[in-house]
Coordinates of C-alpha atoms and ligand atoms in Angstrom, one line a residue:
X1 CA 0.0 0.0 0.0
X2 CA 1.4 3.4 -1.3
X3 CA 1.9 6.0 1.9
X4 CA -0.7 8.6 1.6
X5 CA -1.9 10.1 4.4
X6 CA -3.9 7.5 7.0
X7 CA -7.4 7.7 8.4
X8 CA -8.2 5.5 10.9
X9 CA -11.2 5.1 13.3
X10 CA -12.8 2.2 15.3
X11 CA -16.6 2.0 16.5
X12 CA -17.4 -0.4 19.5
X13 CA -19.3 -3.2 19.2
X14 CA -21.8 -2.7 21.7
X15 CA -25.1 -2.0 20.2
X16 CA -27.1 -1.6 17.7
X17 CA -26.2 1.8 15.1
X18 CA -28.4 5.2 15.9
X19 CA -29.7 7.7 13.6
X20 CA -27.3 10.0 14.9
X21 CA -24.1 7.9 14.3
X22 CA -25.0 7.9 10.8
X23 CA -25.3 11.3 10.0
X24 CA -22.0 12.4 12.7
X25 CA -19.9 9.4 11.6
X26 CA -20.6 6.5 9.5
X27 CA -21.5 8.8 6.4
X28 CA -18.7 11.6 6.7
X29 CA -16.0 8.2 7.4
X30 CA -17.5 6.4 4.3
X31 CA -17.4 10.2 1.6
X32 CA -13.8 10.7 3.3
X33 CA -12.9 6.9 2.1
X34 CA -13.6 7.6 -1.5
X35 CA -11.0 10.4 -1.5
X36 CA -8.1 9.6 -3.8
X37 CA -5.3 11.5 -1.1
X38 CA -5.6 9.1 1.7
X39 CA -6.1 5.3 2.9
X40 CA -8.5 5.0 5.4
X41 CA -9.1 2.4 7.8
X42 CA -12.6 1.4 10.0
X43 CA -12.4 -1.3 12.3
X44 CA -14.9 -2.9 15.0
X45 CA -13.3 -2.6 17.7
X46 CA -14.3 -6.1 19.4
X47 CA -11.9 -5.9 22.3
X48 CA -13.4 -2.6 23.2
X49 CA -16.8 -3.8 23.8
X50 CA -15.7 -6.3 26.6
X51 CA -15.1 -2.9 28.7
X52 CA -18.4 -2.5 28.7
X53 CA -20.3 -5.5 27.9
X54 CA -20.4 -9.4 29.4
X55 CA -22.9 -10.2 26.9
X56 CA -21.3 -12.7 24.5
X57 CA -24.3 -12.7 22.5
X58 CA -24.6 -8.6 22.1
X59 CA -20.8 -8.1 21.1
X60 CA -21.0 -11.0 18.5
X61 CA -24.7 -9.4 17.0
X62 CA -23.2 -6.4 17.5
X63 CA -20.5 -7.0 14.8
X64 CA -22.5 -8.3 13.0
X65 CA -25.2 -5.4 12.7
X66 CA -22.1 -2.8 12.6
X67 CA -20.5 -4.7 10.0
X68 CA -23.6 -5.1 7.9
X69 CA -24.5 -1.4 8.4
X70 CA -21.3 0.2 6.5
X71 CA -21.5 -2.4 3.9
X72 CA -24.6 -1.8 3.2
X73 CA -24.5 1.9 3.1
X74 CA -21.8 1.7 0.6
X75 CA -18.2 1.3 1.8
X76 CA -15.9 0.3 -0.4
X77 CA -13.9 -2.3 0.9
X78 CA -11.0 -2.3 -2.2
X79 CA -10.6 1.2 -1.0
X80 CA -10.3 1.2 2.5
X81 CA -9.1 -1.5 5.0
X82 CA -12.0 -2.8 7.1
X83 CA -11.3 -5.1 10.0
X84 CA -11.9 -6.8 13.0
X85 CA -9.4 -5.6 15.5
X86 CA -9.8 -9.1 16.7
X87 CA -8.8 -10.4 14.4
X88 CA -5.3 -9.1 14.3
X89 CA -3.7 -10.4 16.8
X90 CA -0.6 -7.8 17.0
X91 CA -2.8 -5.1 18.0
X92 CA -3.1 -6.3 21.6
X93 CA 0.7 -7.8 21.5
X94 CA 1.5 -3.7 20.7
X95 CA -0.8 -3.3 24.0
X96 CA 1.4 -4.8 26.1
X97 CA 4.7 -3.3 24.5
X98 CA 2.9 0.2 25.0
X99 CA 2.0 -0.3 28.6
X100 CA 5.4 -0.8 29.6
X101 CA 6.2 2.6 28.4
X102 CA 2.5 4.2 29.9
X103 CA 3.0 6.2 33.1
X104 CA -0.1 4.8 35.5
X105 CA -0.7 8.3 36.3
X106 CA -1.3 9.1 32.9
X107 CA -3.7 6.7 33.2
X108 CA -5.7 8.1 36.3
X109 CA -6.3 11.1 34.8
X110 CA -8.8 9.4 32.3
X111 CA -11.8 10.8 31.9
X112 CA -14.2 7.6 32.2
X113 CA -11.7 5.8 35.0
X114 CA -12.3 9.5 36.9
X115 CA -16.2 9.1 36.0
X116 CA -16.6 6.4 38.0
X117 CA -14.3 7.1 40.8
X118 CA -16.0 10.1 41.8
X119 CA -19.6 7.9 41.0
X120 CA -18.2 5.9 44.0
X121 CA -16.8 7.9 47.0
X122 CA -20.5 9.9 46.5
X123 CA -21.9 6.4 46.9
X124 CA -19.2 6.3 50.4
X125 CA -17.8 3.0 47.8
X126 CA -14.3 2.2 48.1
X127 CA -12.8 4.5 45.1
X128 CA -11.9 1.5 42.6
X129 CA -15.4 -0.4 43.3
X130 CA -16.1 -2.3 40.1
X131 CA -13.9 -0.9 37.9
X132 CA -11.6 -3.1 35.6
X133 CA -8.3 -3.5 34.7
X134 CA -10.3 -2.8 31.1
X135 CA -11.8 0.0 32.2
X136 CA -8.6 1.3 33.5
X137 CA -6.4 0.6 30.6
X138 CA -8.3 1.1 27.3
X139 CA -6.7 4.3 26.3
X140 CA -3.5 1.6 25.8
X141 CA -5.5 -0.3 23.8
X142 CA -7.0 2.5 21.7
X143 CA -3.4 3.5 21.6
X144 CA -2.5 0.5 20.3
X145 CA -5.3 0.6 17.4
X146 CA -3.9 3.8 16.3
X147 CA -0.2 3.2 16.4
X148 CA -0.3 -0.4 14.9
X149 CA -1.1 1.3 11.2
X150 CA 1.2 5.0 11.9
X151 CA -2.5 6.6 11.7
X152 CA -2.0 10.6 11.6
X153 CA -5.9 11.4 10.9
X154 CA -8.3 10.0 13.7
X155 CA -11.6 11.0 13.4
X156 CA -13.6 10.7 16.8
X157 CA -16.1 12.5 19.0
X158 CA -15.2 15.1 21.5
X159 CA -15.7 12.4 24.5
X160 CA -12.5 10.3 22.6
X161 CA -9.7 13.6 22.5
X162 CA -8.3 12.9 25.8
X163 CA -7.4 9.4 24.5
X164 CA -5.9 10.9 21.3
X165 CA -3.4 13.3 23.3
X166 CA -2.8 10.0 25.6
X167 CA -2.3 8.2 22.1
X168 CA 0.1 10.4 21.6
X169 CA 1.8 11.1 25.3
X170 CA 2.3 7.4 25.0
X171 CA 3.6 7.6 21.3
X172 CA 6.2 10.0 22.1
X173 CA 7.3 7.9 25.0
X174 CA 7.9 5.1 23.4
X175 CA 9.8 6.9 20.0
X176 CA 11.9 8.6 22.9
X177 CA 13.3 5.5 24.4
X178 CA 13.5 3.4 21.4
X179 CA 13.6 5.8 18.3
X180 CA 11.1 7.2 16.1
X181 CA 9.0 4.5 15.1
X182 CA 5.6 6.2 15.5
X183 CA 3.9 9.4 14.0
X184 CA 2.2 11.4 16.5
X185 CA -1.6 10.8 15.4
X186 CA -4.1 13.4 16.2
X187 CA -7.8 13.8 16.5
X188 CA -10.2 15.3 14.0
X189 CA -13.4 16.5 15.5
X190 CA -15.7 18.3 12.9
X191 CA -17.4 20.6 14.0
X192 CA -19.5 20.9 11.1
X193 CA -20.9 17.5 11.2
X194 CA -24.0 17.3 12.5
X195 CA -24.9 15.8 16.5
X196 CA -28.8 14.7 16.2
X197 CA -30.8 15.6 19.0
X198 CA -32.8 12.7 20.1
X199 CA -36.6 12.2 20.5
X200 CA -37.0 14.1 23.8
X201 CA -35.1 17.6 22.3
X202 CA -31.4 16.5 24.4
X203 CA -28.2 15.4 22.5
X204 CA -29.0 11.7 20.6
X205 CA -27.3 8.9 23.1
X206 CA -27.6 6.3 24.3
X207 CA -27.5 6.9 28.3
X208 CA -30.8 9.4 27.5
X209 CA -32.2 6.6 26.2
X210 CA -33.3 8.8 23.2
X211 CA -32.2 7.0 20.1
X212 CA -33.8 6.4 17.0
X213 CA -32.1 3.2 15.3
X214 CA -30.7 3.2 12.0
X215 CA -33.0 0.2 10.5
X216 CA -35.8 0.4 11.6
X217 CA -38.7 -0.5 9.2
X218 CA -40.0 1.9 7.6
X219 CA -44.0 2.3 10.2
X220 CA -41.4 2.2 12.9
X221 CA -39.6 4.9 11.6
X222 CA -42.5 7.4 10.8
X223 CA -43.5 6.3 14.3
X224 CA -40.4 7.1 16.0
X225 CA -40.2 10.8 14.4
X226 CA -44.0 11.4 14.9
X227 CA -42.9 11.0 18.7
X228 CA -39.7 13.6 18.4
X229 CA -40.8 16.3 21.4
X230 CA -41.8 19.9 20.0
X231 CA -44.1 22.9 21.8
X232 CA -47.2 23.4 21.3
X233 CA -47.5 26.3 18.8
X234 CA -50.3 25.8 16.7
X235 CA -50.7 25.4 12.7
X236 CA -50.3 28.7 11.1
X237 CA -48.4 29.9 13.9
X238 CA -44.8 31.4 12.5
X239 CA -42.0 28.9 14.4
X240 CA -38.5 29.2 15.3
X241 CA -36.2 26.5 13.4
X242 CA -33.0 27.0 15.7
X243 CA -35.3 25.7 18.7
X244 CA -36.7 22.8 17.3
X245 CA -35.2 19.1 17.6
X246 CA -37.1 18.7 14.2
X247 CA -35.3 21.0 12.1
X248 CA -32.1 19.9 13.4
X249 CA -32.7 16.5 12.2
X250 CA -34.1 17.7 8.7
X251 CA -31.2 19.9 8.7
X252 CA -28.6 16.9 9.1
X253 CA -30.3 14.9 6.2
X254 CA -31.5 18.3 3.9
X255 CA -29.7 20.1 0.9
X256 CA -29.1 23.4 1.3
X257 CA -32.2 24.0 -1.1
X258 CA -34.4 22.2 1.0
X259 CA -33.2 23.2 4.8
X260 CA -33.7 27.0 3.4
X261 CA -37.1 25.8 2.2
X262 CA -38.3 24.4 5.2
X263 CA -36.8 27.2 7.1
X264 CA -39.0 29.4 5.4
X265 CA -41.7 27.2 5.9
X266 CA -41.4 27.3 10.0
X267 CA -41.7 31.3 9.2
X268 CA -45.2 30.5 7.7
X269 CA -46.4 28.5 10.2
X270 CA -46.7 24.9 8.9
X271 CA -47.9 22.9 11.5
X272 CA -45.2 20.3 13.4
X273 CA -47.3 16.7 11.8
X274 CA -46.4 18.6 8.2
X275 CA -42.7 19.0 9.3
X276 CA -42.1 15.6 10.7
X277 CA -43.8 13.7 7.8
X278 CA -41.8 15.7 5.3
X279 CA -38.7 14.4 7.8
X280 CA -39.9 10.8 7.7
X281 CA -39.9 10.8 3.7
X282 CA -36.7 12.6 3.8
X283 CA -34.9 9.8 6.0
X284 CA -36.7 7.3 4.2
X285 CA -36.1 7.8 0.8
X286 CA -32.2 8.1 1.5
X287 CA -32.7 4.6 3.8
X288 CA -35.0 2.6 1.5
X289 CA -32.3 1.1 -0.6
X290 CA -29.4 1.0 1.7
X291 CA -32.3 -0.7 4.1
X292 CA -33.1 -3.9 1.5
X293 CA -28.5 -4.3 1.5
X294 CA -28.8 -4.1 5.0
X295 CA -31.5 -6.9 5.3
X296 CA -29.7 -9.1 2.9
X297 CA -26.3 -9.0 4.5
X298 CA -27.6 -10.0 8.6
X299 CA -29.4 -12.6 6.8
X300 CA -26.3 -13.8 5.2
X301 CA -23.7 -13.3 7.6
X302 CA -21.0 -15.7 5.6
X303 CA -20.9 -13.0 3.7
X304 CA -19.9 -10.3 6.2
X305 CA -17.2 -12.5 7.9
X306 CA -16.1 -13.1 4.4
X307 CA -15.2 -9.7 3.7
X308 CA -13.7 -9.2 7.2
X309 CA -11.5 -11.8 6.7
X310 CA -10.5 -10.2 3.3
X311 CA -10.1 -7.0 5.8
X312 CA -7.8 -8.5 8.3
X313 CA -5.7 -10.3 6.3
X314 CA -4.9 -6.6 4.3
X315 CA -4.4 -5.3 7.6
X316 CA -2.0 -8.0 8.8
X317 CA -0.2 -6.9 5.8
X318 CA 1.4 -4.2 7.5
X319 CA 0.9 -5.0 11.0
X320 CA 3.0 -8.3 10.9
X321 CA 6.2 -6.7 9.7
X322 CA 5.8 -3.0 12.3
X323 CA 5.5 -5.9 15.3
X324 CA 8.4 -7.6 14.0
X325 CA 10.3 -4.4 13.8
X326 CA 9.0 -2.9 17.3
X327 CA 9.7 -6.4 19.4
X328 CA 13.5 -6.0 17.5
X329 CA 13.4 -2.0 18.8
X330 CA 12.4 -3.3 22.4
X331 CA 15.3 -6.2 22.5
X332 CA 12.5 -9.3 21.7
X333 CA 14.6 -10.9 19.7
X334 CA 15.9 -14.2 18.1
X335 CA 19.1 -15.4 20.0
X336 CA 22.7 -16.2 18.5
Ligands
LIG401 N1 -13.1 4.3 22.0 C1 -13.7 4.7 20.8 C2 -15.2 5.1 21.1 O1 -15.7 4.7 22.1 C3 -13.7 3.6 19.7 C4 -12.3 3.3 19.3 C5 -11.6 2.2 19.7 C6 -11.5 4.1 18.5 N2 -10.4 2.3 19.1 C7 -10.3 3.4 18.4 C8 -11.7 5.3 17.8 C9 -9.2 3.9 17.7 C10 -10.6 5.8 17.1 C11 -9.4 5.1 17.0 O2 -15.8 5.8 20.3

């Protein structure tokens, strides 16, 4: 593979895709990939999910849905190298060579490890209660995902830039006691891209239990965005745009032509069943076909392993001969 500049990010294989994640990451990661000035990489980051997740059943459906869902909206695998972190098994041999360079207190000063520290001496818990060695070290492994492929272009959400400057903290460590094997990677938020409000008007995630998913068939979608919260300004009253959770989600799926439309038509009132049902066809129509792949590939999941495995072994293409290099810079070593 030539050396253009390298994209890389990883999604967790914990649930089941959002609304939101489509429009803030999975369609921005899959334009960026067709670009002929870098090489990307997605992964599913498998390992990741056991942080947060003892469900053997989830993290394998999981993969299987995340998988499915970039496939079907139109990645192109012969132009970007989409794995299973799993399944290359020098990412969490890197770990290990990373931790021994990782400063614990780098490590404390996580934000998620700090989270739920603070969650327990309110609760009077002793300070570590129920956190994990998992917990307590991902930002080695996410490291580790980063470093393994010399990625200089990490797109993530705000939550993931402390683990980009620890990616890097980390990267500089090791470079400075064993020579400059690593670029220093950095994190791209866009702030242009578009974060969905959910259904009750608050940022789409999750822990507000607010989400609309992805696939959902089509009465379940016109459902879900009939129940999207707005006030209760009548038909024919003029309405403010920049205030509803409705415009924000036309907005993130509109043209330009169309979000100045229907900002104009807030200004003449048109009554909040009109806006959302011009929303649901919106949605829909860009969904509908990607919808039927999408159906085809979790019934045929051969298929999606198939072009993992395709994935991995592209990816063990260069992370086979970096590990062989880094265990020679860190004196693992044949003998004689
Ligand atoms: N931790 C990231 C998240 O929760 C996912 C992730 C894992 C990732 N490894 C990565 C993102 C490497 C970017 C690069 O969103």
């Amino acid at each position: 593979m030539s050396k253009k500049q390298r994209v890389l990010t990883g999604i967790t294989t914990t649930g089941t895709p959002p609304l939101g994640n489509y429009v803030g990451a999975i369609k921005p990661a899959i334009a960026a990939s067709r670009a002929d000035d870098i090489d990307s990489f997605y992964f599913l980051a498998d390992y990741h999910a056991l942080v947060k997740c003892e469900d053997p059943e989830r993290v394998q459906r999981s993969t299987l849905e995340i998988a499915a869902t970039w496939l079907a909206l139109g990645l192109d695998t012969s132009r970007s190298v989409f794995y299973r972190q799993s399944d290359v098994p020098e990412i969490p041999e890197l770990t290990w060579l990373l931790t021994c360079v990782t400063a614990k207190g780098l490590m404390n000063r996580a934000h998620a490890y700090k989270a739920s520290v603070d969650a327990n001496l309110k609760a009077e818990e002793d300070p570590d209660f129920g956190v994990t060695m998992g917990l307590y070290s991902y930002p080695v492994l996410m490291a580790a995902d980063i470093l393994m492929f010399n990625a200089k272009r990490v797109p993530v959400g705000k939550d993931q830039v402390q683990h980009l400057e620890m990616a890097r903290d980390i990267a500089q460590r090791f470079n400075h006691r064993y020579g400059e094997l690593f670029e220093l990677p950095e994190a791209e938020v866009d702030e242009h891209v578009a974060t969905l409000p959910g259904t009750d008007g608050r940022k789409m995630s999750k822990s507000y239990d607010n989400t609309i998913p992805l696939w959902l068939p089509e009465k379940k979608l016109r459902k879900a965005i009939m129940k999207i919260k707005t006030n209760s300004q009548e038909p024919g009253e003029p309405k403010d745009p920049d205030s509803a959770a409705v415009f924000s989600v036309y907005a993130a799926f509109a043209s330009p032509e169309q979000r100045a439309a229907m900002r104009q038509a807030f200004a003449d009132g048109i009554a909040w069943g009109e806006v959302k049902q011009q929303l649901f066809e919106l949605i829909n129509a860009e969904l509908t076909v990607p919808r039927e792949r999408y159906e085809a590939l979790i019934s045929d999941p051969a298929k999606v392993e198939k072009e993992l495995t395709v994935g991995a072994e592209r990816a063990r293409e260069l992370s086979r001969p970096f590990i062989a290099e880094l265990r020679e810079a860190v004196g693992i070593r044949r003998l004689g």
